[in-house]
Tab-separated table of C-alpha atoms in Angstrom:
chain	number	residue	atom	x	y	z
W	1	MET	CA	30.505	-44.126	-20.931
W	2	LEU	CA	27.891	-46.803	-21.588
W	3	VAL	CA	27.148	-49.353	-18.883
W	4	LEU	CA	26.060	-52.766	-20.093
W	5	PRO	CA	24.894	-55.860	-18.206
W	6	ASP	CA	27.280	-58.401	-19.715
W	7	ARG	CA	30.067	-58.877	-22.226
W	8	ASP	CA	27.835	-59.968	-25.110
W	9	ALA	CA	25.669	-56.866	-24.694
W	10	ALA	CA	28.815	-54.707	-24.550
W	11	GLU	CA	30.243	-56.243	-27.722
W	12	ASP	CA	26.898	-55.787	-29.502
W	13	ALA	CA	26.704	-52.124	-28.334
W	14	ARG	CA	30.298	-51.562	-29.533
W	15	GLU	CA	29.363	-52.873	-32.990
W	16	ASP	CA	26.218	-50.657	-33.023
W	17	PHE	CA	28.289	-47.650	-31.950
W	18	ALA	CA	30.850	-48.296	-34.735
W	19	ALA	CA	28.051	-48.548	-37.297
W	20	ARG	CA	26.360	-45.368	-36.154
W	21	PHE	CA	29.559	-43.341	-35.671
W	22	PRO	CA	32.146	-44.591	-38.193
W	23	ASP	CA	34.210	-41.373	-37.876
W	24	LEU	CA	34.824	-41.854	-34.121
W	25	ASP	CA	37.358	-44.159	-32.551
W	26	ASP	CA	36.150	-47.519	-31.303
W	27	PRO	CA	35.279	-47.374	-27.627
W	28	GLU	CA	37.333	-49.261	-25.072
W	29	LEU	CA	35.605	-52.309	-23.601
W	30	VAL	CA	36.205	-52.698	-19.815
W	31	ARG	CA	34.931	-55.181	-17.243
W	32	ASP	CA	33.744	-53.453	-14.088
W	33	ALA	CA	33.316	-55.907	-11.177
W	34	LEU	CA	30.827	-54.783	-8.604
W	35	ALA	CA	32.281	-53.905	-5.206
W	36	GLY	CA	33.050	-56.977	-3.169
W	37	GLU	CA	32.155	-59.425	-5.904
W	38	ASP	CA	34.657	-61.815	-7.497
W	39	ASP	CA	32.198	-63.739	-9.628
W	40	ALA	CA	32.234	-62.846	-13.365
W	41	GLU	CA	28.430	-63.048	-13.328
W	42	ASP	CA	28.373	-59.991	-11.074
W	43	ALA	CA	30.261	-57.749	-13.479
W	44	GLN	CA	29.039	-54.925	-15.615
W	45	TRP	CA	30.813	-54.018	-18.827
W	46	LEU	CA	31.642	-50.499	-19.838
W	47	LEU	CA	32.157	-48.900	-23.197
W	48	VAL	CA	34.454	-45.965	-22.565
W	49	LEU	CA	33.725	-43.326	-25.148
W	50	GLU	CA	36.085	-40.532	-26.213
W	51	ALA	CA	34.040	-37.388	-26.734
W	52	PRO	CA	34.885	-35.198	-29.704
W	53	GLU	CA	36.674	-31.899	-28.956
W	54	ASP	CA	33.449	-29.914	-29.258
W	55	GLY	CA	31.557	-32.394	-27.040
W	56	TRP	CA	28.467	-34.488	-27.681
W	57	THR	CA	25.434	-32.829	-29.265
W	58	PRO	CA	21.966	-33.584	-27.866
W	59	ALA	CA	21.195	-35.667	-30.969
W	60	VAL	CA	24.341	-37.781	-30.453
W	61	LEU	CA	23.527	-38.244	-26.762
W	62	ALA	CA	20.088	-39.525	-27.786
W	63	GLU	CA	21.816	-41.983	-30.154
W	64	LEU	CA	24.119	-43.130	-27.353
W	65	ASP	CA	21.093	-43.652	-25.099
W	66	ALA	CA	19.528	-45.736	-27.851
W	67	VAL	CA	22.656	-47.861	-28.273
W	68	ALA	CA	22.797	-48.548	-24.523
W	69	GLY	CA	19.026	-49.026	-24.168
W	70	ALA	CA	18.939	-51.628	-26.933
W	71	GLN	CA	21.187	-53.796	-24.741
W	72	ASN	CA	19.439	-53.060	-21.431
W	73	GLY	CA	22.166	-50.641	-20.434
W	74	TRP	CA	22.479	-46.912	-19.836
W	75	ARG	CA	24.726	-43.972	-20.438
W	76	GLU	CA	26.669	-42.315	-17.623
W	77	GLU	CA	28.420	-38.962	-17.651
W	78	ASP	CA	32.095	-38.933	-16.676
């Protein structure tokens, strides 16, 4: 899962992901409101990634970190 600061960053990261990994399914884009916050400005956006059956290789994890980092986000393990 990639955690991004806003919807625009999440959409840009999804496009970058699709360009880097054309053989994988497009990730799901999900709004994640912070606890106790109703304001859309206080929401993070998540790209939910489906790992391949054999898991992510270290090289792919580095690519995912780059995709998230380019949008001021980060990667989290499930």
